[in-house]
Tab-separated table of C-alpha atoms and ligand atoms in Angstrom:
chain	number	residue	atom	x	y	z
R	4	MET	CA	0.010	0.123	0.011
R	5	SER	CA	1.171	3.466	-0.650
R	6	ARG	CA	1.211	6.349	1.819
R	7	PHE	CA	0.573	10.036	1.652
R	8	ILE	CA	3.142	12.505	2.840
R	9	VAL	CA	1.544	15.760	3.744
R	10	LYS	CA	3.053	19.120	4.465
R	11	GLY	CA	0.878	20.930	7.404
R	12	LEU	CA	-0.007	24.476	6.651
R	13	SER	CA	0.347	25.358	10.266
R	14	GLY	CA	-3.326	26.771	10.261
R	15	ARG	CA	-2.670	29.068	7.372
R	16	LYS	CA	-5.697	29.478	5.367
R	17	LYS	CA	-4.202	29.163	1.947
R	18	LEU	CA	-6.730	26.728	0.058
R	19	SER	CA	-8.318	28.485	-2.734
R	20	GLY	CA	-9.814	27.685	-5.956
R	21	GLU	CA	-12.284	25.246	-7.401
R	22	ILE	CA	-12.423	21.509	-6.406
R	23	PRO	CA	-14.927	18.999	-8.468
R	24	VAL	CA	-16.711	16.366	-6.936
R	25	ARG	CA	-16.933	12.924	-8.528
R	26	GLY	CA	-19.760	10.371	-9.029
R	27	ALA	CA	-20.899	8.808	-5.521
R	28	LYS	CA	-19.365	5.627	-4.725
R	29	ASN	CA	-22.252	4.417	-2.705
R	30	ALA	CA	-24.599	4.885	-5.790
R	31	VAL	CA	-22.599	3.616	-8.538
R	32	LEU	CA	-21.697	0.287	-6.736
R	33	LYS	CA	-25.361	-0.258	-6.465
R	34	ALA	CA	-25.960	0.413	-10.101
R	35	PHE	CA	-23.392	-2.177	-11.100
R	36	ALA	CA	-25.372	-4.779	-9.077
R	37	ALA	CA	-28.624	-3.634	-10.937
R	38	SER	CA	-27.005	-4.792	-14.150
R	39	LEU	CA	-28.137	-8.327	-13.235
R	40	LEU	CA	-31.661	-7.352	-13.602
R	41	PHE	CA	-31.506	-6.453	-17.376
R	42	LYS	CA	-31.975	-8.482	-20.499
R	43	LYS	CA	-29.941	-6.338	-22.895
R	44	GLY	CA	-27.464	-4.679	-20.437
R	45	MET	CA	-27.113	-1.171	-19.211
R	46	GLU	CA	-24.801	1.742	-19.276
R	47	ILE	CA	-23.225	3.611	-16.500
R	48	SER	CA	-21.734	7.034	-16.620
R	49	ASN	CA	-19.824	9.424	-14.303
R	50	ALA	CA	-18.406	6.416	-12.446
R	51	PRO	CA	-15.703	7.677	-10.047
R	52	VAL	CA	-12.216	5.960	-10.695
R	53	ILE	CA	-11.710	4.284	-7.412
R	54	GLU	CA	-10.736	0.833	-6.080
R	55	ASP	CA	-14.195	0.022	-5.067
R	56	VAL	CA	-15.446	0.410	-8.521
R	57	LEU	CA	-12.760	-1.793	-10.077
R	58	LYS	CA	-13.470	-4.459	-7.392
R	59	MET	CA	-17.104	-4.469	-8.325
R	60	THR	CA	-16.250	-5.020	-12.008
R	61	ASP	CA	-14.040	-7.827	-10.944
R	62	ILE	CA	-16.687	-9.590	-9.132
R	63	LEU	CA	-19.122	-9.133	-11.731
R	64	ARG	CA	-16.715	-10.491	-14.461
R	65	SER	CA	-16.142	-13.533	-12.102
R	66	SER	CA	-19.664	-14.123	-12.090
R	67	GLY	CA	-19.730	-14.208	-15.977
R	68	ALA	CA	-21.229	-10.900	-16.889
R	69	ASN	CA	-19.642	-8.882	-19.708
R	70	VAL	CA	-18.067	-5.511	-18.389
R	71	THR	CA	-16.649	-3.246	-20.963
R	72	ARG	CA	-15.332	0.256	-19.891
R	73	SER	CA	-16.412	2.358	-22.830
R	74	GLY	CA	-14.757	5.427	-21.407
R	75	GLU	CA	-12.674	6.810	-18.365
R	76	ARG	CA	-15.890	6.853	-16.294
R	77	SER	CA	-18.375	4.907	-18.464
R	78	TYR	CA	-19.301	1.365	-18.429
R	79	PHE	CA	-21.469	-1.166	-20.361
R	80	VAL	CA	-22.719	-4.337	-18.264
R	81	SER	CA	-24.555	-7.281	-19.818
R	82	VAL	CA	-25.338	-10.719	-19.060
R	83	SER	CA	-25.783	-13.469	-21.625
R	84	GLY	CA	-26.915	-17.025	-20.381
R	85	SER	CA	-26.861	-18.005	-16.872
R	86	LEU	CA	-24.321	-16.585	-14.327
R	87	ASN	CA	-21.974	-18.090	-11.881
R	88	THR	CA	-23.766	-17.670	-8.856
R	89	VAL	CA	-20.851	-17.683	-6.269
R	90	ILE	CA	-19.942	-14.236	-5.393
R	91	GLU	CA	-16.239	-14.315	-5.626
R	92	PRO	CA	-15.179	-14.619	-1.885
R	93	LYS	CA	-11.654	-13.243	-2.337
R	94	ILE	CA	-13.144	-9.788	-3.461
R	95	ALA	CA	-16.470	-9.893	-1.583
R	96	LYS	CA	-14.448	-10.092	1.611
R	97	LEU	CA	-12.958	-6.772	0.885
R	98	LEU	CA	-16.296	-4.915	-0.238
R	99	ARG	CA	-19.272	-4.417	1.836
R	100	SER	CA	-21.178	-3.519	-1.374
R	101	SER	CA	-20.774	-7.055	-2.580
R	102	ILE	CA	-23.714	-7.974	-0.471
R	103	VAL	CA	-25.882	-5.970	-2.729
R	104	LEU	CA	-25.180	-8.402	-5.623
R	105	THR	CA	-26.959	-11.091	-3.683
R	106	GLY	CA	-30.608	-9.720	-4.291
R	107	PRO	CA	-30.460	-9.433	-8.006
R	108	MET	CA	-28.274	-12.624	-8.393
R	109	LEU	CA	-30.861	-14.608	-6.273
R	110	ALA	CA	-33.906	-13.276	-7.956
R	111	ARG	CA	-32.372	-13.802	-11.423
R	112	GLU	CA	-30.635	-17.267	-10.925
R	113	GLY	CA	-32.589	-18.740	-7.908
R	114	ARG	CA	-29.408	-19.212	-5.910
R	115	VAL	CA	-26.654	-17.185	-4.773
R	116	SER	CA	-23.629	-18.046	-2.431
R	117	PHE	CA	-21.088	-15.583	-0.801
R	118	PRO	CA	-19.091	-14.973	2.167
R	119	HIS	CA	-19.697	-12.672	5.110
R	120	PRO	CA	-19.204	-9.129	3.323
R	121	GLY	CA	-16.202	-7.160	4.302
R	122	GLY	CA	-15.559	-3.366	3.962
R	123	CYS	CA	-14.476	-0.889	6.595
R	124	VAL	CA	-14.216	-2.041	10.071
R	125	ILE	CA	-16.637	0.530	11.814
R	126	GLY	CA	-18.911	-1.829	13.774
R	127	ALA	CA	-20.275	-5.381	13.760
R	128	ARG	CA	-22.079	-4.650	10.543
R	129	PRO	CA	-24.552	-7.762	10.584
R	130	ILE	CA	-26.691	-8.913	7.820
R	131	ASP	CA	-29.793	-10.209	9.577
R	132	VAL	CA	-32.176	-7.634	7.654
R	133	PHE	CA	-31.106	-9.194	4.313
R	134	PHE	CA	-31.657	-12.922	5.517
R	135	ASP	CA	-34.976	-12.019	7.218
R	136	SER	CA	-36.104	-10.371	4.061
R	137	TYR	CA	-34.954	-13.292	1.846
R	138	ARG	CA	-36.742	-15.730	4.108
R	139	ARG	CA	-39.927	-13.854	3.966
R	140	MET	CA	-39.598	-13.774	0.128
R	141	GLY	CA	-39.537	-17.525	0.369
R	142	ALA	CA	-35.736	-18.487	0.147
R	143	LYS	CA	-34.003	-21.003	2.246
R	144	ILE	CA	-30.702	-20.153	3.722
R	145	SER	CA	-27.884	-22.463	4.815
R	146	GLU	CA	-24.210	-22.353	5.327
R	147	LYS	CA	-21.353	-24.436	3.523
R	148	ASP	CA	-17.591	-24.155	3.674
R	149	GLY	CA	-17.853	-20.678	5.275
R	150	MET	CA	-20.303	-19.389	2.660
R	151	TYR	CA	-24.068	-18.493	3.070
R	152	VAL	CA	-25.848	-20.260	0.140
R	153	ILE	CA	-29.482	-18.923	-0.301
R	154	GLU	CA	-31.895	-20.549	-2.813
R	155	CYS	CA	-35.466	-20.246	-4.111
R	156	ASP	CA	-36.947	-21.111	-7.404
R	157	ARG	CA	-38.689	-17.965	-7.628
R	158	LEU	CA	-38.817	-15.134	-4.975
R	159	LYS	CA	-42.297	-14.113	-3.859
R	160	GLY	CA	-43.344	-10.566	-3.014
R	161	ALA	CA	-43.666	-10.044	0.770
R	162	ASP	CA	-44.403	-7.522	3.457
R	163	ILE	CA	-41.058	-6.766	4.987
R	164	PHE	CA	-40.387	-4.587	8.123
R	165	PHE	CA	-36.730	-3.827	8.580
R	166	ARG	CA	-35.458	-3.879	12.148
R	167	VAL	CA	-33.048	-1.177	11.319
R	168	PRO	CA	-33.372	1.179	8.155
R	169	SER	CA	-30.413	-0.419	6.312
R	170	VAL	CA	-29.201	1.416	3.343
R	171	THR	CA	-27.735	-1.521	1.378
R	172	GLY	CA	-30.584	-3.607	2.827
R	173	THR	CA	-33.195	-1.332	1.261
R	174	GLU	CA	-31.339	-1.181	-2.094
R	175	THR	CA	-30.775	-4.959	-2.276
R	176	VAL	CA	-34.391	-5.928	-1.225
R	177	MET	CA	-35.702	-3.320	-3.769
R	178	MET	CA	-33.758	-4.823	-6.524
R	179	ALA	CA	-34.636	-8.474	-5.525
R	180	ALA	CA	-38.452	-7.434	-5.632
R	181	VAL	CA	-38.076	-5.956	-9.134
R	182	LEU	CA	-38.103	-9.658	-10.393
R	183	ALA	CA	-40.096	-11.330	-7.525
R	184	LYS	CA	-43.603	-12.602	-8.161
R	185	GLY	CA	-46.069	-10.025	-6.958
R	186	VAL	CA	-45.750	-7.070	-4.654
R	187	THR	CA	-43.115	-6.402	-1.910
R	188	ARG	CA	-43.593	-3.641	0.613
R	189	ILE	CA	-40.569	-2.514	2.810
R	190	PHE	CA	-41.398	-0.798	5.985
R	191	ASN	CA	-38.804	1.205	7.702
R	192	ALA	CA	-36.947	1.560	4.529
R	193	ALA	CA	-33.652	3.718	4.191
R	194	CYS	CA	-34.493	7.072	2.106
R	195	GLU	CA	-30.856	8.193	1.407
R	196	PRO	CA	-30.479	9.801	-1.905
R	197	GLU	CA	-28.323	6.789	-2.969
R	198	VAL	CA	-31.527	4.656	-2.571
R	199	GLN	CA	-33.436	7.291	-4.495
R	200	SER	CA	-31.157	7.589	-7.256
R	201	LEU	CA	-31.111	3.740	-7.627
R	202	ALA	CA	-35.057	3.438	-7.518
R	203	ASP	CA	-35.366	6.559	-10.132
R	204	PHE	CA	-33.009	4.802	-12.457
R	205	LEU	CA	-35.046	1.297	-12.102
R	206	LYS	CA	-38.202	3.136	-12.709
R	207	LYS	CA	-36.884	4.826	-15.797
R	208	SER	CA	-35.976	1.243	-17.048
R	209	GLY	CA	-39.322	0.058	-16.566
R	210	ALA	CA	-39.650	-1.218	-12.840
R	211	ASP	CA	-42.798	-0.383	-10.957
R	212	ILE	CA	-41.510	1.135	-7.487
R	213	LYS	CA	-43.171	3.675	-5.323
R	214	GLY	CA	-42.490	5.368	-2.181
R	215	GLU	CA	-38.604	5.692	-2.581
R	216	GLY	CA	-37.315	8.430	-0.450
R	217	THR	CA	-39.862	7.524	2.155
R	218	HIS	CA	-39.687	4.859	4.655
R	219	GLU	CA	-42.228	2.613	2.965
R	220	ILE	CA	-41.244	1.518	-0.533
R	221	THR	CA	-43.665	-0.860	-2.610
R	222	VAL	CA	-42.364	-2.592	-5.622
R	223	LYS	CA	-44.492	-4.654	-7.960
R	224	GLY	CA	-42.189	-7.458	-9.454
R	225	GLY	CA	-42.402	-9.101	-12.721
R	226	LYS	CA	-39.797	-9.602	-15.433
R	227	LEU	CA	-36.271	-8.738	-16.504
R	228	LEU	CA	-35.961	-4.985	-17.366
R	229	ASN	CA	-34.784	-4.349	-20.868
R	230	THR	CA	-32.002	-1.804	-20.848
R	231	GLY	CA	-31.023	1.327	-19.098
R	232	LYS	CA	-28.767	4.254	-18.359
R	233	PHE	CA	-27.392	5.319	-15.151
R	234	VAL	CA	-25.931	8.602	-14.485
R	235	THR	CA	-23.871	8.416	-11.289
R	236	PRO	CA	-25.120	11.434	-8.940
R	237	PRO	CA	-22.461	13.520	-7.350
R	238	ASP	CA	-20.874	12.044	-3.975
R	239	ARG	CA	-22.571	14.120	-1.197
R	240	ILE	CA	-19.943	12.632	1.273
R	241	GLU	CA	-17.012	13.680	-0.873
R	242	ALA	CA	-18.720	17.074	-1.211
R	243	GLY	CA	-19.173	17.418	2.567
R	244	SER	CA	-15.396	16.374	3.134
R	245	LEU	CA	-14.136	18.841	0.716
R	246	ALA	CA	-16.401	21.665	2.148
R	247	VAL	CA	-14.850	20.711	5.579
R	248	LEU	CA	-11.419	21.606	3.998
R	249	GLY	CA	-12.804	24.827	2.896
R	250	ALA	CA	-13.989	25.582	6.479
R	251	VAL	CA	-10.922	24.943	8.250
R	252	LEU	CA	-8.312	26.199	5.612
R	253	GLY	CA	-9.979	27.842	2.825
R	254	LYS	CA	-9.250	31.382	1.658
R	255	LYS	CA	-12.107	30.473	-0.456
R	256	ILE	CA	-12.862	27.005	-1.810
R	257	ARG	CA	-15.574	26.104	-4.379
R	258	VAL	CA	-16.727	22.693	-4.184
R	259	THR	CA	-18.268	22.213	-7.656
R	260	ASP	CA	-20.232	19.475	-9.552
R	261	CYS	CA	-22.263	18.518	-6.321
R	262	ASP	CA	-25.767	18.747	-5.084
R	263	PRO	CA	-26.248	21.143	-2.150
R	264	SER	CA	-30.014	19.921	-1.687
R	265	HIS	CA	-28.548	16.694	-0.507
R	266	MET	CA	-26.163	18.552	1.886
R	267	ARG	CA	-28.468	20.274	4.186
R	268	ALA	CA	-27.137	18.711	7.498
R	269	VAL	CA	-23.727	19.590	6.651
R	270	LEU	CA	-24.919	23.386	5.703
R	271	HIS	CA	-26.821	23.466	9.108
R	272	ALA	CA	-23.674	22.534	10.750
R	273	PHE	CA	-21.772	25.107	9.042
R	274	GLU	CA	-24.278	27.558	10.247
R	275	SER	CA	-24.219	26.644	13.772
R	276	ALA	CA	-20.185	26.982	13.591
R	277	GLY	CA	-20.358	30.447	11.841
R	278	ILE	CA	-18.718	29.316	8.733
R	279	PRO	CA	-19.524	31.387	5.777
R	280	PHE	CA	-20.826	29.482	2.778
R	281	LEU	CA	-22.696	30.185	-0.202
R	282	ALA	CA	-24.791	27.272	-1.733
R	283	GLY	CA	-25.713	27.412	-5.554
R	284	LYS	CA	-27.385	24.710	-7.862
R	285	SER	CA	-24.310	22.647	-8.012
R	286	PHE	CA	-21.717	24.402	-5.953
R	287	VAL	CA	-20.774	25.094	-2.340
R	288	GLU	CA	-18.282	27.985	-1.743
R	289	VAL	CA	-16.731	27.999	1.762
R	290	LYS	CA	-14.401	30.309	3.566
R	291	SER	CA	-12.788	29.494	7.029
R	292	PRO	CA	-13.840	32.020	9.280
R	293	LYS	CA	-11.610	33.852	12.038
R	294	VAL	CA	-13.432	31.938	14.904
R	295	ILE	CA	-15.111	28.526	14.266
R	296	ARG	CA	-17.844	28.320	16.911
R	297	ASN	CA	-18.178	24.781	18.709
R	298	PHE	CA	-21.178	22.751	17.872
R	299	ASP	CA	-22.538	19.036	18.414
R	300	ILE	CA	-22.903	16.458	16.092
R	301	LYS	CA	-25.457	13.635	16.076
R	302	THR	CA	-25.218	11.345	13.250
R	303	GLY	CA	-28.357	9.696	11.940
R	304	GLU	CA	-30.276	8.376	9.008
R	305	TYR	CA	-30.755	10.680	5.993
R	306	PRO	CA	-31.747	13.433	6.155
R	307	GLY	CA	-29.819	13.657	9.528
R	308	PHE	CA	-26.165	14.137	9.867
R	309	PRO	CA	-24.275	11.418	7.715
R	310	THR	CA	-22.139	8.991	9.622
R	311	ASP	CA	-19.675	9.108	6.871
R	312	LEU	CA	-18.853	12.715	7.528
R	313	GLN	CA	-18.515	12.294	11.300
R	314	ALA	CA	-14.586	11.917	11.128
R	315	PRO	CA	-13.914	14.873	8.817
R	316	PHE	CA	-16.234	17.032	10.955
R	317	ALA	CA	-14.281	16.119	14.120
R	318	VAL	CA	-11.260	17.810	12.547
R	319	LEU	CA	-13.276	20.932	12.099
R	320	LEU	CA	-14.237	20.656	15.847
R	321	THR	CA	-10.722	20.333	17.071
R	322	GLN	CA	-10.456	24.054	15.613
R	323	ALA	CA	-13.651	25.202	17.134
R	324	VAL	CA	-13.723	27.477	20.228
R	325	GLY	CA	-14.913	25.616	23.239
R	326	GLN	CA	-16.361	22.213	23.876
R	327	SER	CA	-18.256	20.132	21.112
R	328	LYS	CA	-19.675	16.623	21.262
R	329	ILE	CA	-20.013	13.886	19.086
R	330	PHE	CA	-22.947	11.132	19.229
R	331	GLU	CA	-22.432	8.431	16.669
R	332	THR	CA	-25.663	6.795	16.423
R	333	ILE	CA	-25.119	4.484	13.397
R	334	PHE	CA	-22.161	2.311	13.892
R	335	GLU	CA	-20.412	1.379	17.139
R	336	GLY	CA	-16.721	1.298	16.035
R	337	ARG	CA	-16.502	4.608	14.373
R	338	LEU	CA	-14.484	6.674	16.975
R	339	GLY	CA	-11.298	4.841	17.216
R	340	TYR	CA	-9.478	7.227	14.954
R	341	LEU	CA	-9.785	9.979	17.548
R	342	ASN	CA	-6.971	8.339	19.436
R	343	ASP	CA	-4.720	9.433	16.354
R	344	LEU	CA	-6.252	12.909	16.300
R	345	SER	CA	-5.389	13.078	20.306
R	346	ARG	CA	-1.785	11.951	19.471
R	347	MET	CA	-1.866	15.036	16.864
R	348	GLY	CA	-2.864	17.300	19.763
R	349	ALA	CA	-6.269	17.379	19.710
R	350	GLY	CA	-8.306	17.664	22.898
R	351	VAL	CA	-10.390	14.549	22.722
R	352	VAL	CA	-12.263	12.391	25.350
R	353	ILE	CA	-13.783	9.103	23.980
R	354	CYS	CA	-16.557	8.531	26.403
R	355	ASP	CA	-17.797	5.261	25.131
R	356	GLN	CA	-18.456	3.508	21.689
R	357	HIS	CA	-20.734	6.098	20.509
R	358	ARG	CA	-19.878	9.304	22.211
R	359	ALA	CA	-16.793	11.615	22.321
R	360	ILE	CA	-16.262	15.269	23.677
R	361	ILE	CA	-13.596	17.461	21.770
R	362	ASP	CA	-12.204	20.599	23.365
R	363	GLY	CA	-10.766	23.267	21.071
R	364	PRO	CA	-9.163	25.042	19.407
R	365	SER	CA	-5.895	23.191	19.442
R	366	SER	CA	-2.729	23.208	17.555
R	367	LEU	CA	-2.259	20.059	15.686
R	368	ARG	CA	1.091	18.490	15.171
R	369	GLY	CA	2.333	16.351	12.208
R	370	ARG	CA	2.424	12.515	13.000
R	371	ASP	CA	2.764	9.138	11.376
R	372	VAL	CA	-0.714	7.708	11.437
R	373	GLU	CA	-2.379	4.779	9.548
R	374	SER	CA	-5.893	5.198	7.843
R	375	PRO	CA	-8.214	2.761	9.554
R	376	ASP	CA	-11.069	3.235	6.910
R	377	LEU	CA	-11.560	5.615	4.077
R	378	ARG	CA	-13.587	8.112	5.868
R	379	ALA	CA	-11.127	8.522	8.866
R	380	GLY	CA	-8.463	8.386	6.156
R	381	LEU	CA	-9.908	11.508	4.743
R	382	ALA	CA	-10.087	13.020	8.299
R	383	PHE	CA	-6.531	12.405	8.800
R	384	LEU	CA	-5.638	13.990	5.532
R	385	ALA	CA	-7.630	17.061	6.713
R	386	ALA	CA	-5.832	17.078	10.165
R	387	ALA	CA	-2.530	16.850	8.535
R	388	MET	CA	-3.180	19.618	6.317
R	389	VAL	CA	-4.261	21.658	9.400
R	390	ALA	CA	-1.059	20.613	11.378
R	391	GLU	CA	2.436	22.073	11.891
R	392	GLY	CA	4.983	19.848	10.329
R	393	ASP	CA	4.738	17.114	7.973
R	394	SER	CA	2.676	13.743	8.477
R	395	VAL	CA	2.695	10.540	7.114
R	396	ILE	CA	-0.771	8.780	6.504
R	397	ARG	CA	-0.219	4.847	5.952
R	398	ASN	CA	-2.694	2.787	4.092
R	399	ALA	CA	-3.466	5.302	1.562
R	400	GLY	CA	-5.276	2.549	-0.284
R	401	PHE	CA	-8.177	2.854	2.032
R	402	ILE	CA	-8.490	6.631	0.988
R	403	ASP	CA	-8.346	5.347	-2.684
R	404	ARG	CA	-11.205	3.097	-2.204
R	405	GLY	CA	-13.534	6.016	-1.989
R	406	TYR	CA	-11.851	9.278	-3.126
R	407	GLU	CA	-10.406	9.579	-6.848
R	408	LYS	CA	-6.833	10.854	-7.037
R	409	ILE	CA	-7.667	12.979	-4.064
R	410	GLU	CA	-3.912	14.314	-3.647
R	411	ASP	CA	-4.120	15.687	-7.208
R	412	ARG	CA	-7.221	17.528	-6.609
R	413	LEU	CA	-6.357	18.931	-3.273
R	414	ASN	CA	-2.865	20.080	-4.655
R	415	LYS	CA	-4.579	22.178	-7.320
R	416	VAL	CA	-5.969	24.105	-4.574
R	417	GLY	CA	-3.040	24.665	-2.328
R	418	ALA	CA	-2.324	21.418	-0.566
R	419	GLU	CA	1.008	19.699	-0.556
R	420	ILE	CA	0.700	16.225	-0.666
R	421	LYS	CA	2.909	13.543	-2.106
R	422	ARG	CA	2.234	9.777	-2.606
R	423	ALA	CA	4.906	7.227	-1.865
R	424	ASP	CA	4.941	3.571	-2.053
R	425	ASP	CA	5.571	1.520	0.845
S	21	EPU	N1	-27.367	-3.197	10.329
S	21	EPU	C1	-27.972	-4.474	11.185
S	21	EPU	N2	-28.217	-5.246	10.276
S	21	EPU	C2	-28.374	-5.419	8.976
S	21	EPU	C3	-27.848	-4.446	8.319
S	21	EPU	C4	-27.570	-3.213	9.165
S	21	EPU	O1	-27.977	-4.369	12.351
S	21	EPU	O2	-28.698	-6.553	8.484
S	21	EPU	C5	-27.184	-2.156	11.269
S	21	EPU	C6	-25.749	-1.838	10.975
S	21	EPU	O3	-24.840	-2.564	11.952
S	21	EPU	C7	-25.723	-0.212	11.274
S	21	EPU	C8	-27.045	0.065	10.870
S	21	EPU	O4	-27.825	-0.962	10.746
S	21	EPU	O5	-25.571	-0.005	12.610
S	21	EPU	C9	-26.895	1.024	9.594
S	21	EPU	O6	-26.227	0.261	8.683
S	21	EPU	P1	-26.476	0.107	7.000
S	21	EPU	O7	-26.927	-1.224	6.529
S	21	EPU	O8	-27.366	1.288	6.767
S	21	EPU	O9	-25.035	0.524	6.430
S	21	EPU	P2	-24.693	-0.295	4.982
S	21	EPU	O10	-25.539	-0.150	4.167
S	21	EPU	O11	-23.756	-1.341	5.494
S	21	EPU	C10	-24.099	2.172	3.769
S	21	EPU	C11	-22.858	2.804	3.237
S	21	EPU	C12	-21.968	3.255	4.310
S	21	EPU	C13	-22.770	4.113	5.197
S	21	EPU	C14	-23.940	3.608	5.941
S	21	EPU	C15	-24.875	4.503	6.589
S	21	EPU	C16	-22.602	1.551	1.255
S	21	EPU	C17	-21.707	0.569	0.444
S	21	EPU	N3	-22.299	1.901	2.378
S	21	EPU	O12	-23.510	1.161	4.499
S	21	EPU	O13	-20.962	3.927	3.869
S	21	EPU	O14	-21.975	4.722	6.402
S	21	EPU	O15	-24.872	3.165	4.711
S	21	EPU	O16	-25.178	5.593	5.757
S	21	EPU	O17	-23.589	1.975	0.763
S	21	EPU	C18	-18.689	4.476	3.689
S	21	EPU	O18	-18.765	4.816	2.234
S	21	EPU	O19	-17.488	4.876	4.012
S	21	EPU	C19	-19.466	3.647	4.269
S	21	EPU	C20	-19.249	2.996	5.372
């Protein structure tokens, strides 16, 4: 894995210019899985050039799908004949989104086997919601040689209540329901914009889905869709992370190609912190104020504050005057990175698995840190840029999983980040 060497700006507010947002990782990965619902294949455009997309295309190819890269950010995916129903365990163990393939695969082929999905270690990340849904739709679940095996000749529509409003759970069951016989209703569904963009796309391609963007989704299932075109929406998490950099270090940063209507929780937090910003239709311009006010973060399901922005915002809180609280309600393992922020000089107390207190402002010092997951990795990049002295961020590959050539884009607006191979 490579590492980033970051020159600290010692609090100098020197970032300026425009920085474009790429397509959303957590939207495009689900679109790749949706390709199994089509008879004549589908196009994907505006895909970010990131590791997770490459892994997803590898899994699809190993299952027998034809994946053609038709441009830097464009793909055509099609399936002819029947698929290999084993989701390639080596890759699936590295990628949480691999589980999203299980719904369309099971619905299309009547069988799927897969390992417990991997991904960022940010909590237990169980998959009971998926299993409960498949059982209700008539499937049988067993385990063999460390793999789950799910079988059902033809999935049946069902009423399903989600114990928790899982994002990937909603997307997966919604896709399975498109091919199931009859009507499926998902209660307590997730309403994240990524769920909406997937549903919009499936509907445009002929699926009968209602209620996406609310907590109750109804899908009338039937047959394979013909063909479709998915345009990846902008990544709201990347946009929020870049806006945070503007808030701590920006002379003036304009985050472009984003959708501020999906960033209300972020912009509300900026208001609380006294951060001047201007939000247009597809950009957010942010400046760092003289004084950042303390504020509290409580993560929650959309439209609440996104858990994926909790770590980048913690860096902002280290620069705020006074005491701020973080309450992470979604995952129980997502505060560990704060130990490293503390080593960099931040005033941090981790109260328990879900809560932390940050006292600011503090002068951060460059350190050698290891990125534990992609969002905390981005937070380390931000902290290293704020700090005095150089930092090394190891496991840069984790950051590459979600952010396309991040150092190139940040260096263009005034950062000094180099990549080196271990
Ligand atoms: N949960 C269960 N059982 C399940 C599924 C989920 O208990 O069967 C719990 C989880 O453990 C968690 C909560 O429900 O406590 C919410 O998890 P969810 O299933 O919504 O998360 P996810 O679908 O696995 C997606 C994103 C995450 C993002 C979360 C929350 C993808 C590929 N991943 O994960 O993104 O944090 O929703 O918004 O869409 C990231 O990009 O860095 C990332 C972790």
